[in-house]
XYZ file of N, CA and C in Angstrom:
876
model
N -12.487 -84.634 36.438
C -12.109 -84.945 35.064
C -12.894 -84.089 34.071
N -14.210 -83.979 34.322
C -15.046 -83.170 33.433
C -14.593 -81.717 33.447
N -14.269 -81.202 34.636
C -13.815 -79.817 34.755
C -12.516 -79.615 33.977
N -11.577 -80.603 34.088
C -10.304 -80.497 33.378
C -10.520 -80.510 31.871
N -11.389 -81.413 31.394
C -11.624 -81.544 29.955
C -12.205 -80.267 29.370
N -13.083 -79.620 30.135
C -13.714 -78.399 29.640
C -12.709 -77.276 29.435
N -11.624 -77.290 30.182
C -10.632 -76.231 30.068
C -9.451 -76.631 29.185
N -9.296 -77.960 28.925
C -8.179 -78.430 28.116
C -8.475 -78.314 26.629
N -9.711 -78.668 26.244
C -10.069 -78.662 24.834
C -10.508 -77.273 24.394
N -10.599 -77.086 23.068
C -10.993 -75.799 22.521
C -12.384 -75.417 23.000
N -12.604 -74.109 23.151
C -13.858 -73.629 23.702
C -15.034 -73.794 22.755
N -14.779 -74.020 21.449
C -15.905 -74.197 20.538
C -16.458 -75.604 20.546
N -15.829 -76.522 21.315
C -16.368 -77.864 21.445
C -17.442 -77.875 22.514
N -18.540 -78.563 22.235
C -19.668 -78.583 23.158
C -19.413 -79.562 24.286
N -19.693 -79.156 25.496
C -19.649 -80.042 26.650
C -20.813 -79.702 27.553
N -21.053 -80.531 28.537
C -22.186 -80.290 29.430
C -22.019 -78.977 30.161
N -20.786 -78.658 30.572
C -20.566 -77.430 31.318
C -20.720 -76.199 30.434
N -20.267 -76.307 29.170
C -20.285 -75.152 28.282
C -21.588 -75.001 27.526
N -22.489 -75.967 27.663
C -23.750 -75.887 26.944
C -24.569 -74.699 27.459
N -25.279 -74.053 26.553
C -26.110 -72.908 26.951
C -27.155 -73.331 27.955
N -27.505 -72.415 28.864
C -28.546 -72.696 29.833
C -29.870 -72.921 29.130
N -30.783 -73.635 29.803
C -32.051 -74.006 29.197
C -32.805 -72.800 28.652
N -32.851 -71.727 29.398
C -33.600 -70.549 28.970
C -32.764 -69.581 28.145
N -31.575 -70.015 27.722
C -30.750 -69.175 26.857
C -30.326 -69.892 25.581
N -30.735 -71.171 25.403
C -30.323 -71.902 24.217
C -30.847 -71.195 22.979
N -29.983 -71.077 21.982
C -30.375 -70.396 20.755
C -30.067 -68.912 20.793
N -29.668 -68.390 21.948
C -29.324 -66.969 22.058
C -27.893 -66.770 21.592
N -27.675 -65.801 20.755
C -26.342 -65.512 20.246
C -25.659 -64.505 21.151
N -24.832 -64.991 22.080
C -24.140 -64.098 23.002
C -22.971 -63.377 22.332
N -22.636 -63.765 21.100
C -21.501 -63.163 20.413
C -21.919 -62.000 19.513
N -23.184 -61.569 19.605
C -23.632 -60.433 18.797
C -22.747 -59.220 19.100
N -22.260 -58.588 18.055
C -21.422 -57.398 18.246
C -22.319 -56.215 18.543
N -22.235 -55.692 19.745
C -23.094 -54.589 20.137
C -22.399 -53.266 19.836
N -22.804 -52.617 18.780
C -22.257 -51.305 18.475
C -22.765 -50.270 19.483
N -23.920 -50.535 20.044
C -24.645 -49.541 20.822
C -25.217 -50.227 22.056
N -25.240 -49.525 23.174
C -25.719 -50.159 24.403
C -27.176 -50.597 24.300
N -27.964 -49.888 23.494
C -29.401 -50.124 23.450
C -29.788 -51.176 22.416
N -28.905 -51.432 21.437
C -29.226 -52.327 20.332
C -28.774 -53.758 20.606
N -29.528 -54.708 20.046
C -29.076 -56.087 19.853
C -28.650 -56.808 21.127
N -29.440 -56.712 22.173
C -29.158 -57.494 23.371
C -29.533 -58.947 23.127
N -28.744 -59.890 23.659
C -29.069 -61.298 23.440
C -30.446 -61.635 23.994
N -31.178 -62.401 23.259
C -32.510 -62.828 23.645
C -33.102 -63.613 22.501
N -34.167 -64.348 22.759
C -34.739 -65.166 21.701
C -36.245 -65.169 21.800
N -36.906 -64.725 20.733
C -38.348 -64.841 20.665
C -38.755 -66.286 20.466
N -39.903 -66.649 20.991
C -40.379 -68.031 20.933
C -41.840 -68.032 20.517
N -42.227 -69.057 19.786
C -43.607 -69.135 19.322
C -43.732 -68.575 17.918
N -44.954 -68.463 17.456
C -45.188 -67.990 16.100
C -44.830 -66.514 15.969
N -43.988 -66.220 15.007
C -43.608 -64.830 14.746
C -44.717 -64.137 13.965
N -45.124 -62.983 14.449
C -46.172 -62.220 13.783
C -45.693 -60.800 13.512
N -46.395 -60.130 12.621
C -46.067 -58.746 12.304
C -47.310 -57.884 12.480
N -47.113 -56.726 13.056
C -48.225 -55.802 13.277
C -47.702 -54.375 13.147
N -48.610 -53.424 13.293
C -48.260 -52.015 13.147
C -48.551 -51.276 14.445
N -47.613 -50.423 14.847
C -47.829 -49.566 16.008
C -48.491 -48.270 15.565
N -49.296 -47.718 16.446
C -49.880 -46.406 16.178
C -48.813 -45.331 16.363
N -49.089 -44.137 15.882
C -48.149 -43.037 16.059
C -47.880 -42.748 17.520
N -48.914 -42.836 18.355
C -48.743 -42.587 19.786
C -47.879 -43.664 20.426
N -48.065 -44.935 20.036
C -47.255 -46.022 20.587
C -45.788 -45.860 20.202
N -45.531 -45.478 18.960
C -44.150 -45.250 18.531
C -43.518 -44.120 19.341
N -44.270 -43.049 19.575
C -43.745 -41.909 20.339
C -43.406 -42.318 21.774
N -44.318 -43.036 22.420
C -44.088 -43.453 23.810
C -42.903 -44.414 23.886
N -42.832 -45.358 22.950
C -41.732 -46.318 22.942
C -40.397 -45.622 22.692
N -40.358 -44.718 21.722
C -39.121 -44.009 21.394
C -38.660 -43.134 22.552
N -39.590 -42.499 23.242
C -39.230 -41.672 24.398
C -38.596 -42.521 25.486
N -39.187 -43.685 25.766
C -38.620 -44.560 26.795
C -37.224 -45.032 26.390
N -37.067 -45.398 25.129
C -35.771 -45.871 24.641
C -34.711 -44.781 24.776
N -35.035 -43.563 24.385
C -34.071 -42.461 24.490
C -33.721 -42.163 25.940
N -34.691 -42.263 26.829
C -34.430 -42.048 28.258
C -33.463 -43.094 28.806
N -33.456 -44.282 28.206
C -32.679 -45.397 28.742
C -31.475 -45.764 27.885
N -31.174 -44.941 26.893
C -30.010 -45.178 26.043
C -28.816 -44.406 26.592
N -27.764 -45.105 26.944
C -26.586 -44.467 27.543
C -25.996 -43.400 26.635
N -25.927 -43.694 25.329
C -25.297 -42.769 24.397
C -26.130 -41.515 24.159
N -27.416 -41.569 24.460
C -28.291 -40.407 24.253
C -28.358 -39.492 25.468
N -27.752 -39.896 26.585
C -27.868 -39.110 27.810
C -27.266 -37.704 27.710
N -26.108 -37.514 27.048
C -25.598 -36.132 26.926
C -26.567 -35.209 26.198
N -27.257 -35.741 25.189
C -28.216 -34.917 24.448
C -29.452 -34.654 25.302
N -29.866 -35.648 26.083
C -30.987 -35.440 27.001
C -30.654 -34.347 28.007
N -29.425 -34.334 28.513
C -29.029 -33.303 29.467
C -29.051 -31.916 28.830
N -28.682 -31.825 27.555
C -28.780 -30.538 26.853
C -30.225 -30.076 26.773
N -31.117 -31.014 26.495
C -32.540 -30.686 26.425
C -33.039 -30.197 27.782
N -32.579 -30.842 28.853
C -33.034 -30.482 30.198
C -32.529 -29.108 30.632
N -31.391 -28.681 30.093
C -30.883 -27.359 30.483
C -31.828 -26.238 30.067
N -32.650 -26.478 29.063
C -33.609 -25.459 28.620
C -34.877 -25.455 29.484
N -34.962 -26.415 30.422
C -36.183 -26.547 31.221
C -35.933 -26.304 32.696
N -34.797 -25.747 33.038
C -34.411 -25.620 34.441
C -35.343 -24.721 35.241
N -36.056 -23.837 34.564
C -36.930 -22.916 35.297
C -38.235 -23.568 35.737
N -38.493 -24.795 35.270
C -39.746 -25.471 35.601
C -39.552 -26.445 36.763
N -40.666 -26.824 37.405
C -40.581 -27.806 38.483
C -40.421 -29.202 37.889
N -40.051 -30.160 38.747
C -39.716 -31.508 38.287
C -40.879 -32.189 37.568
N -42.086 -32.008 38.095
C -43.242 -32.648 37.476
C -43.475 -32.164 36.058
N -43.332 -30.870 35.843
C -43.538 -30.305 34.513
C -42.398 -30.692 33.576
N -41.185 -30.761 34.109
C -40.044 -31.186 33.292
C -40.260 -32.603 32.778
N -40.694 -33.491 33.657
C -40.942 -34.876 33.265
C -42.012 -34.947 32.185
N -43.046 -34.140 32.336
C -44.126 -34.105 31.353
C -43.626 -33.596 30.003
N -42.771 -32.579 30.014
C -42.269 -32.010 28.768
C -41.292 -32.951 28.067
N -40.524 -33.708 28.836
C -39.657 -34.720 28.225
C -40.504 -35.773 27.521
N -41.554 -36.238 28.205
C -42.440 -37.235 27.601
C -43.094 -36.719 26.322
N -43.425 -35.455 26.305
C -44.188 -34.905 25.183
C -43.303 -34.452 24.029
N -42.108 -33.914 24.326
C -41.361 -33.217 23.279
C -39.982 -33.795 22.953
N -39.365 -34.545 23.858
C -37.967 -34.923 23.635
C -37.784 -35.791 22.395
N -38.660 -36.779 22.197
C -38.521 -37.670 21.036
C -38.668 -36.914 19.723
N -39.408 -35.799 19.736
C -39.556 -34.986 18.525
C -38.367 -34.033 18.345
N -37.811 -33.558 19.439
C -36.676 -32.626 19.395
C -35.371 -33.341 19.054
N -35.235 -34.583 19.495
C -33.993 -35.349 19.378
C -33.490 -35.465 17.935
N -34.303 -35.888 16.954
C -33.779 -36.021 15.584
C -33.327 -34.697 14.981
N -34.008 -33.600 15.301
C -33.589 -32.303 14.787
C -32.211 -31.922 15.278
N -31.919 -32.238 16.544
C -30.597 -31.942 17.099
C -29.530 -32.827 16.465
N -29.818 -34.136 16.375
C -28.819 -35.086 15.873
C -28.472 -34.818 14.408
N -29.461 -34.501 13.596
C -29.229 -34.338 12.159
C -28.817 -32.917 11.769
N -28.712 -32.035 12.734
C -28.246 -30.674 12.456
C -26.717 -30.690 12.327
N -26.173 -30.378 11.147
C -24.711 -30.439 10.962
C -23.943 -29.571 11.955
N -24.562 -28.515 12.441
C -23.872 -27.613 13.367
C -23.558 -28.285 14.697
N -24.259 -29.380 15.014
C -24.056 -30.059 16.299
C -23.010 -31.167 16.216
N -22.514 -31.459 15.015
C -21.397 -32.389 14.812
C -21.653 -33.766 15.439
N -22.842 -34.294 15.236
C -23.151 -35.658 15.672
C -22.856 -36.578 14.496
N -21.786 -37.380 14.605
C -21.316 -38.181 13.474
C -21.551 -39.677 13.635
N -21.964 -40.108 14.807
C -22.179 -41.540 15.032
C -23.349 -42.027 14.176
N -23.123 -42.951 13.228
C -24.213 -43.409 12.363
C -25.319 -44.132 13.115
N -24.963 -44.798 14.218
C -25.989 -45.506 14.982
C -26.836 -44.537 15.794
N -26.238 -43.450 16.246
C -27.018 -42.422 16.926
C -27.973 -41.762 15.936
N -27.507 -41.586 14.699
C -28.384 -41.041 13.668
C -29.506 -42.018 13.332
N -29.171 -43.308 13.305
C -30.194 -44.324 13.049
C -31.250 -44.308 14.141
N -30.796 -44.158 15.383
C -31.730 -44.074 16.504
C -32.609 -42.840 16.381
N -32.037 -41.747 15.900
C -32.790 -40.498 15.777
C -33.896 -40.592 14.732
N -33.701 -41.379 13.684
C -34.749 -41.525 12.674
C -35.974 -42.225 13.243
N -35.795 -42.938 14.350
C -36.922 -43.639 14.958
C -37.136 -45.010 14.349
N -37.948 -45.841 14.998
C -38.165 -47.203 14.511
C -39.206 -47.252 13.402
N -39.182 -48.349 12.657
C -40.251 -48.606 11.695
C -41.541 -48.886 12.456
N -42.662 -48.484 11.881
C -43.945 -48.715 12.547
C -44.367 -50.178 12.496
N -43.861 -50.913 11.501
C -44.153 -52.344 11.462
C -43.195 -53.057 12.407
N -43.732 -53.885 13.282
C -42.932 -54.545 14.307
C -43.160 -56.051 14.252
N -42.228 -56.769 14.875
C -42.340 -58.217 15.021
C -42.751 -58.526 16.450
N -43.664 -59.470 16.616
C -44.124 -59.837 17.957
C -44.034 -61.346 18.151
N -43.882 -61.743 19.412
C -43.894 -63.153 19.795
C -44.775 -63.313 21.032
N -45.100 -64.549 21.318
C -45.884 -64.852 22.517
C -45.000 -65.261 23.683
N -43.711 -65.502 23.427
C -42.788 -65.894 24.492
C -41.398 -65.384 24.152
N -40.570 -65.273 25.190
C -39.224 -64.732 24.993
C -38.295 -65.299 26.060
N -37.126 -65.736 25.646
C -36.098 -66.185 26.566
C -35.064 -65.072 26.708
N -34.921 -64.546 27.896
C -33.953 -63.471 28.131
C -33.628 -63.396 29.621
N -32.421 -63.001 29.932
C -31.964 -62.829 31.323
C -32.039 -64.120 32.137
N -32.067 -65.279 31.461
C -32.219 -66.537 32.177
C -33.653 -66.869 32.529
N -34.613 -66.089 32.047
C -36.039 -66.297 32.308
C -36.761 -66.699 31.024
N -37.846 -67.414 31.204
C -38.739 -67.771 30.105
C -40.035 -66.993 30.303
N -40.203 -65.903 29.570
C -41.384 -65.053 29.713
C -42.455 -65.460 28.704
N -43.712 -65.479 29.157
C -44.869 -65.660 28.289
C -45.768 -64.436 28.416
N -46.440 -64.083 27.338
C -47.459 -63.044 27.461
C -48.624 -63.581 28.279
N -49.411 -62.676 28.830
C -50.550 -63.074 29.653
C -51.512 -63.952 28.862
N -51.777 -63.584 27.628
C -52.703 -64.356 26.802
C -52.155 -65.745 26.503
N -50.870 -65.835 26.219
C -50.260 -67.126 25.908
C -50.280 -68.060 27.114
N -50.159 -67.489 28.309
C -50.118 -68.314 29.508
C -51.467 -68.607 30.120
N -52.536 -68.055 29.556
C -53.874 -68.255 30.129
C -54.229 -69.737 30.139
N -54.689 -70.218 31.297
C -55.108 -71.602 31.429
C -53.999 -72.571 31.759
N -52.742 -72.100 31.781
C -51.635 -72.987 32.097
C -51.416 -73.052 33.605
N -50.795 -74.141 34.045
C -50.573 -74.329 35.477
C -49.480 -73.420 36.015
N -48.592 -72.972 35.156
C -47.514 -72.084 35.579
C -47.780 -70.665 35.101
N -47.171 -69.711 35.790
C -47.329 -68.308 35.413
C -45.975 -67.740 35.027
N -45.842 -67.317 33.786
C -44.593 -66.759 33.295
C -44.750 -65.325 32.807
N -45.860 -64.686 33.149
C -46.126 -63.337 32.642
C -45.891 -62.247 33.679
N -45.514 -62.611 34.900
C -45.253 -61.608 35.927
C -43.933 -60.890 35.683
N -43.956 -59.563 35.745
C -42.776 -58.754 35.426
C -42.514 -57.745 36.535
N -41.251 -57.593 36.863
C -40.808 -56.527 37.765
C -39.694 -55.761 37.068
N -39.698 -54.447 37.222
C -38.599 -53.631 36.712
C -38.182 -52.662 37.809
N -36.885 -52.514 37.991
C -36.360 -51.622 39.014
C -36.070 -50.259 38.403
N -36.410 -49.223 39.143
C -36.138 -47.867 38.678
C -35.585 -47.055 39.839
N -35.143 -45.852 39.535
C -34.586 -44.987 40.572
C -35.632 -44.595 41.607
N -36.903 -44.653 41.218
C -37.981 -44.279 42.134
C -38.610 -45.482 42.830
N -38.133 -46.698 42.535
C -38.681 -47.885 43.170
C -39.032 -48.952 42.149
N -39.526 -50.081 42.648
C -39.875 -51.198 41.781
C -41.284 -51.047 41.229
N -41.462 -51.513 39.997
C -42.777 -51.588 39.374
C -43.104 -53.059 39.127
N -44.377 -53.413 39.360
C -44.834 -54.782 39.130
C -45.994 -54.769 38.145
N -46.010 -55.762 37.272
C -47.079 -55.829 36.286
C -47.122 -57.173 35.605
N -47.878 -57.242 34.504
C -47.952 -58.457 33.700
C -47.585 -58.125 32.260
N -47.038 -59.098 31.583
C -46.556 -58.922 30.221
C -47.694 -59.118 29.227
N -47.981 -58.087 28.463
C -49.043 -58.149 27.458
C -48.515 -58.469 26.063
N -47.405 -57.850 25.678
C -46.870 -58.040 24.330
C -45.349 -58.026 24.356
N -44.750 -58.804 23.463
C -43.308 -58.804 23.235
C -43.088 -58.237 21.839
N -42.406 -57.106 21.754
C -42.341 -56.337 20.512
C -40.887 -56.066 20.142
N -40.541 -56.383 18.909
C -39.208 -56.052 18.403
C -39.298 -54.889 17.427
N -38.563 -53.822 17.734
C -38.482 -52.654 16.861
C -37.209 -52.729 16.029
N -37.282 -52.272 14.796
C -36.105 -52.232 13.931
C -35.775 -50.787 13.567
N -34.471 -50.503 13.540
C -33.983 -49.155 13.240
C -33.073 -49.191 12.017
N -33.215 -48.188 11.164
C -32.333 -48.035 10.022
C -32.479 -49.154 9.014
N -31.517 -49.230 8.116
C -31.550 -50.230 7.054
C -30.896 -51.536 7.458
N -30.159 -51.537 8.560
C -29.502 -52.758 9.010
C -30.463 -53.548 9.879
N -30.764 -54.781 9.436
C -31.756 -55.589 10.141
C -31.311 -55.948 11.548
N -30.008 -55.877 11.831
C -29.524 -56.294 13.143
C -29.662 -55.196 14.181
N -30.026 -54.009 13.764
C -30.249 -52.937 14.732
C -31.674 -53.022 15.240
N -31.866 -53.781 16.301
C -33.209 -53.961 16.822
C -33.224 -53.801 18.334
N -34.387 -53.512 18.837
C -34.621 -53.382 20.278
C -35.888 -54.156 20.603
N -35.831 -54.989 21.623
C -37.002 -55.743 22.057
C -37.592 -55.065 23.285
N -38.870 -54.761 23.213
C -39.595 -54.139 24.313
C -40.634 -55.096 24.863
N -40.881 -54.983 26.156
C -42.034 -55.629 26.786
C -43.099 -54.555 27.013
N -44.289 -54.812 26.508
C -45.419 -53.927 26.780
C -46.220 -54.549 27.914
N -46.370 -53.811 29.000
C -46.930 -54.379 30.224
C -48.084 -53.535 30.762
N -48.909 -54.172 31.563
C -49.895 -53.485 32.395
C -49.323 -53.423 33.803
N -49.255 -52.222 34.375
C -48.555 -52.027 35.643
C -49.522 -51.758 36.789
N -49.099 -52.186 37.963
C -49.785 -51.856 39.209
C -49.295 -50.490 39.690
N -50.196 -49.682 40.207
C -49.827 -48.374 40.740
C -48.849 -48.567 41.904
N -47.619 -48.047 41.790
C -46.636 -48.271 42.851
C -46.957 -47.549 44.149
N -47.830 -46.547 44.104
C -48.183 -45.801 45.311
C -49.431 -46.362 45.987
N -50.479 -46.624 45.189
C -51.753 -47.051 45.750
C -51.974 -48.562 45.694
N -51.185 -49.255 44.881
C -51.450 -50.673 44.680
C -50.364 -51.600 45.162
N -49.396 -51.093 45.905
C -48.281 -51.921 46.334
C -47.942 -51.646 47.794
N -47.633 -52.692 48.517
C -47.252 -52.559 49.919
C -46.028 -53.424 50.174
N -45.018 -52.834 50.804
C -43.809 -53.555 51.170
C -43.762 -53.666 52.683
N -43.713 -54.878 53.195
C -43.657 -55.094 54.638
C -42.266 -54.727 55.154
N -42.236 -53.818 56.115
C -40.984 -53.251 56.576
C -40.008 -54.248 57.153
N -40.475 -55.232 57.903
C -39.576 -56.135 58.610
C -38.933 -57.149 57.682
N -39.743 -57.749 56.800
C -39.233 -58.841 55.969
C -39.058 -58.462 54.492
N -39.534 -57.294 54.101
C -39.399 -56.891 52.711
C -40.334 -57.596 51.759
N -41.356 -58.274 52.283
C -42.317 -58.968 51.426
C -43.204 -57.953 50.721
N -43.569 -58.262 49.486
C -44.337 -57.329 48.662
C -45.714 -57.903 48.363
N -46.740 -57.091 48.581
C -48.111 -57.415 48.178
C -48.553 -56.390 47.147
N -49.355 -56.836 46.187
C -49.935 -55.909 45.220
C -51.449 -56.060 45.224
N -52.126 -54.998 44.855
C -53.579 -55.020 44.703
C -53.892 -55.003 43.214
N -54.475 -56.072 42.719
C -54.680 -56.227 41.279
C -55.673 -55.227 40.700
N -56.426 -54.536 41.542
C -57.400 -53.560 41.057
C -56.812 -52.143 40.956
N -55.641 -51.939 41.541
C -55.032 -50.602 41.557
C -54.035 -50.481 40.405
N -54.529 -50.067 39.251
C -53.698 -50.021 38.057
C -53.003 -48.663 37.899
N -51.848 -48.693 37.261
C -51.074 -47.488 36.966
C -51.687 -46.808 35.755
N -52.063 -45.543 35.900
C -52.827 -44.857 34.857
C -51.966 -44.151 33.815
N -50.706 -43.909 34.102
C -49.863 -43.194 33.142
C -49.616 -44.057 31.908
N -49.616 -43.431 30.747
C -49.368 -44.138 29.493
C -47.868 -44.380 29.335
N -47.381 -45.373 30.052
C -45.950 -45.686 30.054
C -45.781 -47.203 30.162
N -46.255 -47.961 29.152
C -46.321 -49.415 29.286
C -45.033 -50.147 28.950
N -44.055 -49.494 28.317
C -42.906 -50.201 27.752
C -41.713 -50.232 28.696
N -40.983 -51.351 28.634
C -39.654 -51.450 29.231
C -38.764 -52.191 28.243
N -37.462 -52.045 28.389
C -36.528 -52.846 27.610
C -36.579 -54.278 28.120
N -36.571 -55.234 27.211
C -36.675 -56.635 27.627
C -35.553 -57.020 28.581
N -34.353 -56.464 28.377
C -33.224 -56.816 29.228
C -33.352 -56.254 30.640
N -34.327 -55.376 30.876
C -34.556 -54.840 32.218
C -35.496 -55.715 33.041
N -36.146 -56.673 32.412
C -37.232 -57.409 33.065
C -36.720 -58.451 34.053
N -37.373 -58.495 35.196
C -37.172 -59.531 36.208
C -38.486 -60.298 36.320
N -38.405 -61.619 36.373
C -39.638 -62.409 36.406
C -40.130 -62.601 37.842
N -41.435 -62.425 38.028
C -42.065 -62.626 39.332
C -43.313 -63.484 39.161
N -43.761 -64.031 40.288
C -44.980 -64.845 40.317
C -45.942 -64.217 41.315
N -47.212 -64.144 40.943
C -48.239 -63.585 41.823
C -49.122 -64.713 42.350
N -49.140 -64.874 43.658
C -49.938 -65.921 44.285
C -51.126 -65.305 45.008
N -52.253 -66.009 44.990
C -53.416 -65.561 45.747
C -53.028 -65.362 47.205
N -53.558 -64.310 47.794
C -53.192 -63.992 49.169
C -53.796 -65.025 50.119
N -52.997 -65.583 51.038
C -53.493 -66.639 51.927
C -54.362 -66.102 53.064
N -55.473 -65.504 52.697
C -56.405 -64.971 53.688
C -57.802 -64.977 53.099
N -58.792 -65.248 53.943
C -60.180 -65.264 53.494
C -60.892 -63.949 53.791
N -60.183 -62.972 54.331
C -60.800 -61.695 54.659
C -61.178 -60.947 53.386
N -62.308 -60.268 53.430
C -62.824 -59.589 52.241
C -61.907 -58.473 51.760
N -61.229 -57.812 52.696
C -60.366 -56.702 52.292
C -59.062 -57.174 51.654
N -58.845 -58.488 51.610
C -57.624 -59.022 51.015
C -57.898 -59.847 49.758
N -59.137 -59.849 49.284
C -59.494 -60.688 48.144
C -58.772 -60.264 46.865
N -58.411 -58.994 46.747
C -57.731 -58.509 45.544
C -56.214 -58.458 45.689
N -55.702 -58.897 46.834
C -54.259 -58.864 47.046
C -53.576 -60.081 46.431
N -52.366 -59.877 45.985
C -51.513 -60.946 45.491
C -50.150 -60.812 46.155
N -49.595 -61.944 46.581
C -48.252 -61.960 47.148
C -47.242 -62.137 46.018
N -46.166 -61.368 46.067
C -45.168 -61.368 44.996
C -43.999 -62.271 45.376
N -43.636 -63.155 44.453
C -42.468 -64.014 44.625
C -41.516 -63.771 43.454
N -40.281 -63.425 43.765
C -39.279 -63.222 42.716
C -38.716 -64.572 42.286
N -38.730 -64.810 40.983
C -38.199 -66.051 40.441
C -36.683 -65.930 40.290
N -36.000 -67.054 40.373
C -34.554 -67.069 40.199
C -34.227 -67.342 38.737
N -33.399 -66.498 38.166
C -32.931 -66.753 36.803
C -32.066 -68.002 36.803
N -32.102 -68.720 35.701
C -31.346 -69.972 35.640
C -29.848 -69.749 35.651
N -29.408 -68.515 35.455
C -27.978 -68.222 35.517
C -27.518 -67.876 36.923
N -28.456 -67.818 37.889
C -28.131 -67.350 39.231
C -27.574 -68.478 40.089
N -26.431 -68.223 40.715
C -25.863 -69.145 41.693
C -25.703 -68.371 42.989
N -26.362 -68.815 44.026
C -26.416 -68.026 45.254
C -25.084 -67.993 45.998
N -24.391 -69.138 46.093
C -23.141 -69.174 46.847
C -22.358 -70.417 46.465
N -21.051 -70.387 46.688
C -20.217 -71.555 46.432
C -20.221 -72.452 47.667
N -20.078 -73.766 47.409
C -19.964 -74.689 48.534
C -18.619 -74.476 49.219
N -18.627 -74.516 50.530
C -17.396 -74.399 51.297
C -16.854 -75.792 51.590
N -15.586 -76.008 51.282
C -14.992 -77.324 51.470
C -14.512 -77.464 52.912
N -15.436 -77.750 53.787
C -15.087 -77.988 55.174
C -16.131 -78.908 55.769
N -15.754 -79.614 56.796
C -16.662 -80.559 57.425
C -17.734 -79.815 58.191
N -18.972 -80.130 57.903
C -20.098 -79.521 58.589
C -20.993 -80.631 59.107
N -21.282 -80.596 60.393
C -22.152 -81.601 60.976
C -23.583 -81.360 60.548
N -24.237 -82.412 60.116
C -25.632 -82.292 59.704
C -26.497 -82.061 60.925
N -27.453 -81.215 60.805
C -28.377 -80.918 61.894
C -29.687 -81.613 61.604
N -30.172 -82.366 62.565
C -31.425 -83.084 62.382
C -32.241 -82.986 63.658
N -33.493 -82.618 63.516
C -34.377 -82.542 64.668
C -34.887 -83.935 64.998
N -35.005 -84.201 66.300
C -35.542 -85.486 66.722
C -37.021 -85.596 66.414
N -37.727 -84.501 66.528
C -39.161 -84.499 66.281
C -39.510 -83.303 65.403
N -40.480 -83.494 64.557
C -40.977 -82.426 63.712
C -42.452 -82.231 63.990
N -42.792 -81.038 64.389
C -44.186 -80.742 64.670
C -44.972 -80.634 63.370
N -46.071 -81.345 63.286
C -46.912 -81.307 62.085
C -47.596 -79.953 61.981
N -47.585 -79.393 60.806
C -48.243 -78.107 60.577
C -49.225 -78.268 59.436
N -50.339 -77.558 59.500
C -51.317 -77.654 58.411
C -50.762 -77.022 57.147
N -51.175 -77.542 56.012
C -50.751 -76.998 54.725
C -51.903 -76.275 54.075
N -51.560 -75.317 53.245
C -52.567 -74.525 52.539
C -52.255 -74.605 51.063
N -53.189 -75.137 50.275
C -52.997 -75.256 48.841
C -53.519 -74.006 48.157
N -52.726 -73.466 47.256
C -53.096 -72.265 46.528
C -53.353 -72.612 45.075
N -54.430 -72.081 44.536
C -54.742 -72.280 43.125
C -53.770 -71.459 42.275
N -53.161 -72.076 41.243
C -52.315 -71.277 40.352
C -53.133 -70.236 39.624
N -52.522 -69.080 39.342
C -53.244 -68.014 38.664
C -52.542 -67.674 37.369
N -53.275 -67.122 36.452
C -52.707 -66.725 35.178
C -52.907 -65.249 34.905
N -53.479 -64.532 35.851
C -53.684 -63.113 35.665
C -53.821 -62.468 37.031
N -53.910 -61.156 37.078
C -54.073 -60.455 38.349
C -55.392 -60.864 38.986
């Protein structure tokens, strides 16, 4: 009956089925996205604050955004054509150092016929004054900054991001909203994170795919930002071993987003399986952690 009612009545009427998920309530999913990079649904939580980014932080953030903006990729490819004589490592370094500075000159040059106003807005770069929060609801996850979660029984600051070169694991330090142009709705939310070195600080077990990280092996490159919509929430648990060489290890557990449904129930008779006896096994209690 409930299922029928939800489909019979108008969609703007609230029902239990149509109600927003717990970690998405208040998120405006109807935001008109002119641009792939702008205005992704999400909601800052906690006291809203304002701060200023340094020139270097703006440059690093803008470079990451341009690298991950679908509409900017043709221009990035043009930039890369001038670097074909260099090796990959040097090309990556030159993109980090020069692309964000070269991009606005190309976009605003009338000879290049770039007419998209939002691409031009992106080229001007973000305002240095930014909005920050201590928590954020996005992707079905409830993220907290490391400082906000300190001392709490739960950990909501663990972050994973997938890339073409592999997964990165870290903790969330800041939630930052950048604004572009004169339209207040053109914004991008970034997570500023501290990352574990993916080469020296991470181990993936071949058979089961379990991931361990070493909290002392930090990623040294100045590349702390990701788009908030790229973030996957993880939990870091103390490693269940008393050996000295494992004291800095943390076991990684991927959290399930509240929008995730693993499988549909199959409508068929299934016999319940029950063991006659259950062997008692010792339990190991782990202290909750709030940092690496």
